[in-house]
Short mmCIF file of C-alpha atoms in Angstrom, two decimals:
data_model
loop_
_atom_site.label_atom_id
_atom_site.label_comp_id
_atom_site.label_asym_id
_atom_site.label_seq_id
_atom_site.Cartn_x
_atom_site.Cartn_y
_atom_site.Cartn_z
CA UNK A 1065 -7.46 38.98 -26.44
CA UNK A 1066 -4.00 38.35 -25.91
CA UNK A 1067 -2.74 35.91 -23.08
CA UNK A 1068 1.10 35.24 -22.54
CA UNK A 1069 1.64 31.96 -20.96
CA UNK A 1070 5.34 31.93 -19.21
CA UNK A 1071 7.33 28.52 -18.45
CA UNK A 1072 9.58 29.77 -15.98
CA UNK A 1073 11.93 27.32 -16.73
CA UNK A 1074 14.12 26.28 -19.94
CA UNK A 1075 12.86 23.51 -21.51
CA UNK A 1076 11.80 24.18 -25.24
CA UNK A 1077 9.61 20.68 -24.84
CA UNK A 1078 7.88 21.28 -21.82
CA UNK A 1079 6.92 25.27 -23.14
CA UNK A 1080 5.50 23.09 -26.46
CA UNK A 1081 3.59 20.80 -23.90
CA UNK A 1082 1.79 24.07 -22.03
CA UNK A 1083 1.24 25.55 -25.10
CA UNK A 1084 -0.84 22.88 -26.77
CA UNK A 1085 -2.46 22.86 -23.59
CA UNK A 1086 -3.35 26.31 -23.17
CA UNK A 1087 -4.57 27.10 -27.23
CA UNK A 1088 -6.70 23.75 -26.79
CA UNK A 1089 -8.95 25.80 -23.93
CA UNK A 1090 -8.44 29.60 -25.44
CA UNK A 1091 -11.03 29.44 -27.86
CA UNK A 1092 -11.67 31.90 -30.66
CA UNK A 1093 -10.52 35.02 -30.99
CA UNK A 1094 -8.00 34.32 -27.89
CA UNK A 1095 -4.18 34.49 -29.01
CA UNK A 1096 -2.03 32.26 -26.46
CA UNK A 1097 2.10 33.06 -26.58
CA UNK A 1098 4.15 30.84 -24.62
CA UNK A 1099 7.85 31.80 -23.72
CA UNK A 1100 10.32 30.75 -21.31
CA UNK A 1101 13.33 32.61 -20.23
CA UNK A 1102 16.50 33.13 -22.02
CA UNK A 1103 18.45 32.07 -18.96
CA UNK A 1104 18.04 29.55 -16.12
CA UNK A 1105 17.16 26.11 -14.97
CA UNK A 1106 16.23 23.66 -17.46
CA UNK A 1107 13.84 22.35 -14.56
CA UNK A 1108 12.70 23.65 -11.45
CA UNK A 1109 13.25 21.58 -8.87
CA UNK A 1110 13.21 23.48 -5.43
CA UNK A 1111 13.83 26.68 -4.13
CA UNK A 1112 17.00 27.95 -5.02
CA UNK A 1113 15.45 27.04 -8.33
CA UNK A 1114 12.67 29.40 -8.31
CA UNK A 1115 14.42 32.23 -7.11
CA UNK A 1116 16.75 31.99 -10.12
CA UNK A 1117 14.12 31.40 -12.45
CA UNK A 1118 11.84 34.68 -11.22
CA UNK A 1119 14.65 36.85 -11.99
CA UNK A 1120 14.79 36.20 -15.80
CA UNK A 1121 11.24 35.28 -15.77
CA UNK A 1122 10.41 38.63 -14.61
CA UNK A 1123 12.90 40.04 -17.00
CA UNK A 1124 11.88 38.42 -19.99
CA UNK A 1125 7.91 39.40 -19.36
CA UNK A 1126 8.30 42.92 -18.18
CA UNK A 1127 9.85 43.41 -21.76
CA UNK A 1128 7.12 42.65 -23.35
CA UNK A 1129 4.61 42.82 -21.54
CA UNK A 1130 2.44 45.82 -22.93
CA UNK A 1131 1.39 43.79 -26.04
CA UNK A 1132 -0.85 41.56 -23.71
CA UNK A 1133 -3.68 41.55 -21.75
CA UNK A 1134 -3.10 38.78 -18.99
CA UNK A 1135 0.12 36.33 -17.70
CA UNK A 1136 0.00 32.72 -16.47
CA UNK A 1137 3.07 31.58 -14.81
CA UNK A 1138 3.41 27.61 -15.62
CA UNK A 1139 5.00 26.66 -12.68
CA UNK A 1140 2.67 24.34 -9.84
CA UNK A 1141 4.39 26.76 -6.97
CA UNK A 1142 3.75 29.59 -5.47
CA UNK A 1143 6.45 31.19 -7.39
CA UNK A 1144 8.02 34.31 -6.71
CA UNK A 1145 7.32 35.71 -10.13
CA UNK A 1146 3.73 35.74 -9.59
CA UNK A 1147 4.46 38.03 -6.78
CA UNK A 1148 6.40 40.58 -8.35
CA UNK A 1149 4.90 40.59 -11.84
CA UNK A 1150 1.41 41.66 -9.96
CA UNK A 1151 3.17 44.70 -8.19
CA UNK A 1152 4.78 45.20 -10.91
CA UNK A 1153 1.60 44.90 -13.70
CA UNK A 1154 -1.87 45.99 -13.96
CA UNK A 1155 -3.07 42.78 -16.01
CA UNK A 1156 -4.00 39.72 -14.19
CA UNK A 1157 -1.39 37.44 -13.41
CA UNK A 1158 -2.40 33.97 -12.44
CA UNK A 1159 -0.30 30.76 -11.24
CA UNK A 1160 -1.29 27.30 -11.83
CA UNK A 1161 -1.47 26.18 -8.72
CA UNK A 1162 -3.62 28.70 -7.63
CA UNK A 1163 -5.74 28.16 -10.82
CA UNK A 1164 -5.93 24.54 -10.16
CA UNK A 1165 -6.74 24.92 -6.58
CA UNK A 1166 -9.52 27.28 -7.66
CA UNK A 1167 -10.77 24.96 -9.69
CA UNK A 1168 -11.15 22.12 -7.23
CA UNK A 1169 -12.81 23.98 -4.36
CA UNK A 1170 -15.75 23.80 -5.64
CA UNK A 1171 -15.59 20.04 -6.74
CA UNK A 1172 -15.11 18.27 -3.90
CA UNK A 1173 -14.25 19.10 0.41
CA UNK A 1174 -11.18 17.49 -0.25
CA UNK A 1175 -8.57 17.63 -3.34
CA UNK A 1176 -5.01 15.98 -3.09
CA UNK A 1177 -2.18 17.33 -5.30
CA UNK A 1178 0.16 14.79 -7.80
CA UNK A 1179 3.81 15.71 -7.65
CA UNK A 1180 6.98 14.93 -9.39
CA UNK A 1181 10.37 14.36 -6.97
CA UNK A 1182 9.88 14.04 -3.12
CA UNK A 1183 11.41 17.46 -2.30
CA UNK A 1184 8.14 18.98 -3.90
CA UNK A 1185 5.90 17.58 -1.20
CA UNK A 1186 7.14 19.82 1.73
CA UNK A 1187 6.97 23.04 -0.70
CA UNK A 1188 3.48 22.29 -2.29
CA UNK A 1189 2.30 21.83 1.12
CA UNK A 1190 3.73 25.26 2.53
CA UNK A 1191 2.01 26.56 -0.61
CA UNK A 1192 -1.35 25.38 0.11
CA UNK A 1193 -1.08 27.24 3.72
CA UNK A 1194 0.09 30.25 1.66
CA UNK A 1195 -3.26 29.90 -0.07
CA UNK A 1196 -5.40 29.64 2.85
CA UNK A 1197 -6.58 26.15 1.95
CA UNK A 1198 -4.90 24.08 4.24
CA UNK A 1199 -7.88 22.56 5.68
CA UNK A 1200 -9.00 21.18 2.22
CA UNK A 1201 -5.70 19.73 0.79
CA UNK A 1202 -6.09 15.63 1.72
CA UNK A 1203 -2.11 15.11 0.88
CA UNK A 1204 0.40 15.84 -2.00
CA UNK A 1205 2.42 13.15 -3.23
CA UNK A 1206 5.29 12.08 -4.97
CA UNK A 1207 5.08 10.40 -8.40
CA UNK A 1208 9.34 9.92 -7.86
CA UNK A 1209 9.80 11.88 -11.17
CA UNK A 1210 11.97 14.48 -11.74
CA UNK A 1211 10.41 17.28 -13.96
CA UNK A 1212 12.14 16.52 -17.23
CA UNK A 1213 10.91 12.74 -16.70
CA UNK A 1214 7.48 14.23 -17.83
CA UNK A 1215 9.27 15.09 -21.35
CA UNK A 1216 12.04 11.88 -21.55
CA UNK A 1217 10.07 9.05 -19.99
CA UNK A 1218 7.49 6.96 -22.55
CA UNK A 1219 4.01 8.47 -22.26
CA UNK A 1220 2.57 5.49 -20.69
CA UNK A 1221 5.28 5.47 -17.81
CA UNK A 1222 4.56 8.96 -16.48
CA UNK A 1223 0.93 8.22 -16.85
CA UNK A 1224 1.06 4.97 -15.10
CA UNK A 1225 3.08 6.82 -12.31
CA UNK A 1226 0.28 9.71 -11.85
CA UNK A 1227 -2.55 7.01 -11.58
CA UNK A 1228 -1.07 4.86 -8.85
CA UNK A 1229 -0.55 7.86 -6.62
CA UNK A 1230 -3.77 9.57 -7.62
CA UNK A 1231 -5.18 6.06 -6.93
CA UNK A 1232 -3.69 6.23 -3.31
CA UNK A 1233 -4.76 9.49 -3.00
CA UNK A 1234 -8.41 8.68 -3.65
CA UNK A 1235 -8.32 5.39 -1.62
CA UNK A 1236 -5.74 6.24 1.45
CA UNK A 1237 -5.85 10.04 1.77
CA UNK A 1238 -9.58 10.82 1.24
CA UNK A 1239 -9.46 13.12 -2.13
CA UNK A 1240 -12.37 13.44 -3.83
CA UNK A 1241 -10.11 15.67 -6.63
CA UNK A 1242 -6.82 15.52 -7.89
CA UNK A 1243 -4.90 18.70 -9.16
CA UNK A 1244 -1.96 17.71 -11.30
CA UNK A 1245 0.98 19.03 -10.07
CA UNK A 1246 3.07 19.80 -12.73
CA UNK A 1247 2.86 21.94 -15.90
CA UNK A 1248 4.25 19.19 -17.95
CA UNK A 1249 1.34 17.34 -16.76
CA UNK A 1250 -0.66 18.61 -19.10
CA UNK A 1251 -2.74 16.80 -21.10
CA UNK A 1252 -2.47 13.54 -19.20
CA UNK A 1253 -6.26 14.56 -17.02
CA UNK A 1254 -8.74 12.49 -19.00
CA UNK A 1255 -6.63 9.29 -18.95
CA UNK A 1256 -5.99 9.70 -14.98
CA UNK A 1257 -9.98 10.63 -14.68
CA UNK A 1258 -10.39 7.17 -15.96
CA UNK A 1259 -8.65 5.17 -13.60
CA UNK A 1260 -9.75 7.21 -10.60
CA UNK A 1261 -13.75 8.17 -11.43
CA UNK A 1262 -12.78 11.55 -9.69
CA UNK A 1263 -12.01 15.27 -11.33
CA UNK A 1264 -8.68 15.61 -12.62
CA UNK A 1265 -7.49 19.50 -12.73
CA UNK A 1266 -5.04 20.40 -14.97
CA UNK A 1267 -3.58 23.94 -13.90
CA UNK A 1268 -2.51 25.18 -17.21
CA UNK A 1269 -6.15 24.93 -18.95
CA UNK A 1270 -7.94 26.11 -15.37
CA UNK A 1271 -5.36 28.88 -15.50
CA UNK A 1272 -6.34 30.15 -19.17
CA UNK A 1273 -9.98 29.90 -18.28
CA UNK A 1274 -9.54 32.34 -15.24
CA UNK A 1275 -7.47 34.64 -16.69
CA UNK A 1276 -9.66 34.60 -19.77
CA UNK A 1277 -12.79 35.64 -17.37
CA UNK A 1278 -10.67 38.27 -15.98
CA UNK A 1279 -10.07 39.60 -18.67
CA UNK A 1280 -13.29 39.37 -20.29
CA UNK A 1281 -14.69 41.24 -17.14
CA UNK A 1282 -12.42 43.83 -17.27
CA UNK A 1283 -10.42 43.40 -14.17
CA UNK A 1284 -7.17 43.90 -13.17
CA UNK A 1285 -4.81 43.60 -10.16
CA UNK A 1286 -5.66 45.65 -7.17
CA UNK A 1287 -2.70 48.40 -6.11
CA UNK A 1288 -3.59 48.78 -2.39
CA UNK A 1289 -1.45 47.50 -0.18
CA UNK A 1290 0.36 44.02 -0.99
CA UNK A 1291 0.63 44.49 -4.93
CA UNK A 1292 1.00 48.58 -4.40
CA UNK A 1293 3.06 49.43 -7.49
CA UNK A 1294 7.41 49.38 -7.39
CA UNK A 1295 8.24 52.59 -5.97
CA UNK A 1296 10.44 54.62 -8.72
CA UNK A 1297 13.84 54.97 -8.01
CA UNK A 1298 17.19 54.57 -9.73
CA UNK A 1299 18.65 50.77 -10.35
CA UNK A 1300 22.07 50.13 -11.24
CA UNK A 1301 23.40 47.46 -13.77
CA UNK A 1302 19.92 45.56 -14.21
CA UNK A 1303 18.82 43.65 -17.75
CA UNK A 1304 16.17 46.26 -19.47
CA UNK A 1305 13.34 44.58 -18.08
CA UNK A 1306 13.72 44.15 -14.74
CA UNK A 1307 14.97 47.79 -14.97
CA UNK A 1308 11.77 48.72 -16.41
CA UNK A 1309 10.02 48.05 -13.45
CA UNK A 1310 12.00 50.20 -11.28
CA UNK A 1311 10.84 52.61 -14.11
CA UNK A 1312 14.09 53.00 -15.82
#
């Protein structure tokens, strides 16, 4: 089994951070590749940011994306890659907010999402409507990081910041489970678990473990109606693999 885990931005450190992450959960006999674009945003920050980043991102995967057998996009969004890489692929293609939202459900009636900068909150919370789970998201809030904090800060700081607000999120807001939201989160879940005595989701390793199960049971992205494949047709001065989806 082959899974390629995709940072959508261009940070080298944060791509080591998911990978670590994502090899701890694989298991045996799972091979985990992680890659970021050649081209972009060294952090994603909004937006303007994401749309950017999709467009190498999707580049950069469709290229090679036959030598795998399932995607995880790193970014806690619902980015537009994910989108376009499942109308554009048959493999499962997961996000980690979705993964980490997936995760929660089940673990409490009420999870609260853990955010870098301010101008995540208003996104992450149009993204939980986009998910259907409005009713069961207690809050997001701000850690007042930016994403490359998570790499340059001392450990201790960045962990320090994710426990007070999980702490308020427990306490004020009503969560009974905390998703993380931030790939370069990862890794930091036991020591917030500690300070908060509720589940801690990390996406990146509840990503691997879905897209693992998908792949295990054979399935693969449904081709009626919203992810119908790209229709065919000629595309003019495009890099070779978003060309390739146009099938070009």
């Amino acid at each position: 089994m082959h899974i390629l885990v995709v940072n959508p931005n261009t940070s080298l450190e944060m791509t080591q951070t998911i990978r670590e992450a994502a090899q701890a959960i694989a298991g045996d006999g799972v091979v985990v590749d992680a890659i970021y674009p050649d081209f972009g945003p060294e952090s994603i920050e909004g937006v303007y940011d994401e749309v950017v980043s999709a467009y190498w991102t999707v580049d950069k995967v469709m290229s090679i994306a036959d030598k795998y057998d399932g995607f995880i996009l790193a970014c806690f969004s619902a980015h537009p890659a994910i989108g376009a890489l499942r109308e554009a692929l048959a493999q499962p293609v997961m996000g980690i907010m979705e993964a980490s939202i997936l995760h929660a459900l089940p673990l409490g009636s009420k999870f609260s999402i853990v955010t870098t900068s301010p101008r995540w909150q208003p996104l992450l919370e149009e993204g939980v409507h986009v998910l259907g789970v409005g009713s069961r998201c207690a809050s997001v809030r701000s850690s007042g990081m930016a994403v490359l904090d998570l790499e340059e800060l001392p450990e201790a700081e960045v962990r320090n910041r994710l426990i007070a607000e999980a702490k308020r999120a427990v306490e004020e807001d009503g969560a009974e489970v905390i998703c993380l939201g931030c790939a370069g989160m990862a890794g930091l879940e036991e020591g917030i678990h500690e300070e908060t005595a509720v589940p801690v989701i990390d996406g990146v390793r509840s990503a691997v473990a879905l897209v693992k199960s998908l792949i295990e049971a054979g399935a693969q992205t449904s081709k009626r109606n919203l992810y119908r494949p790209v229709d065919r047709r000629p595309a003019n001065g495009l890099p070779s693999g978003i060309a390739k989806g146009y099938g070009n």
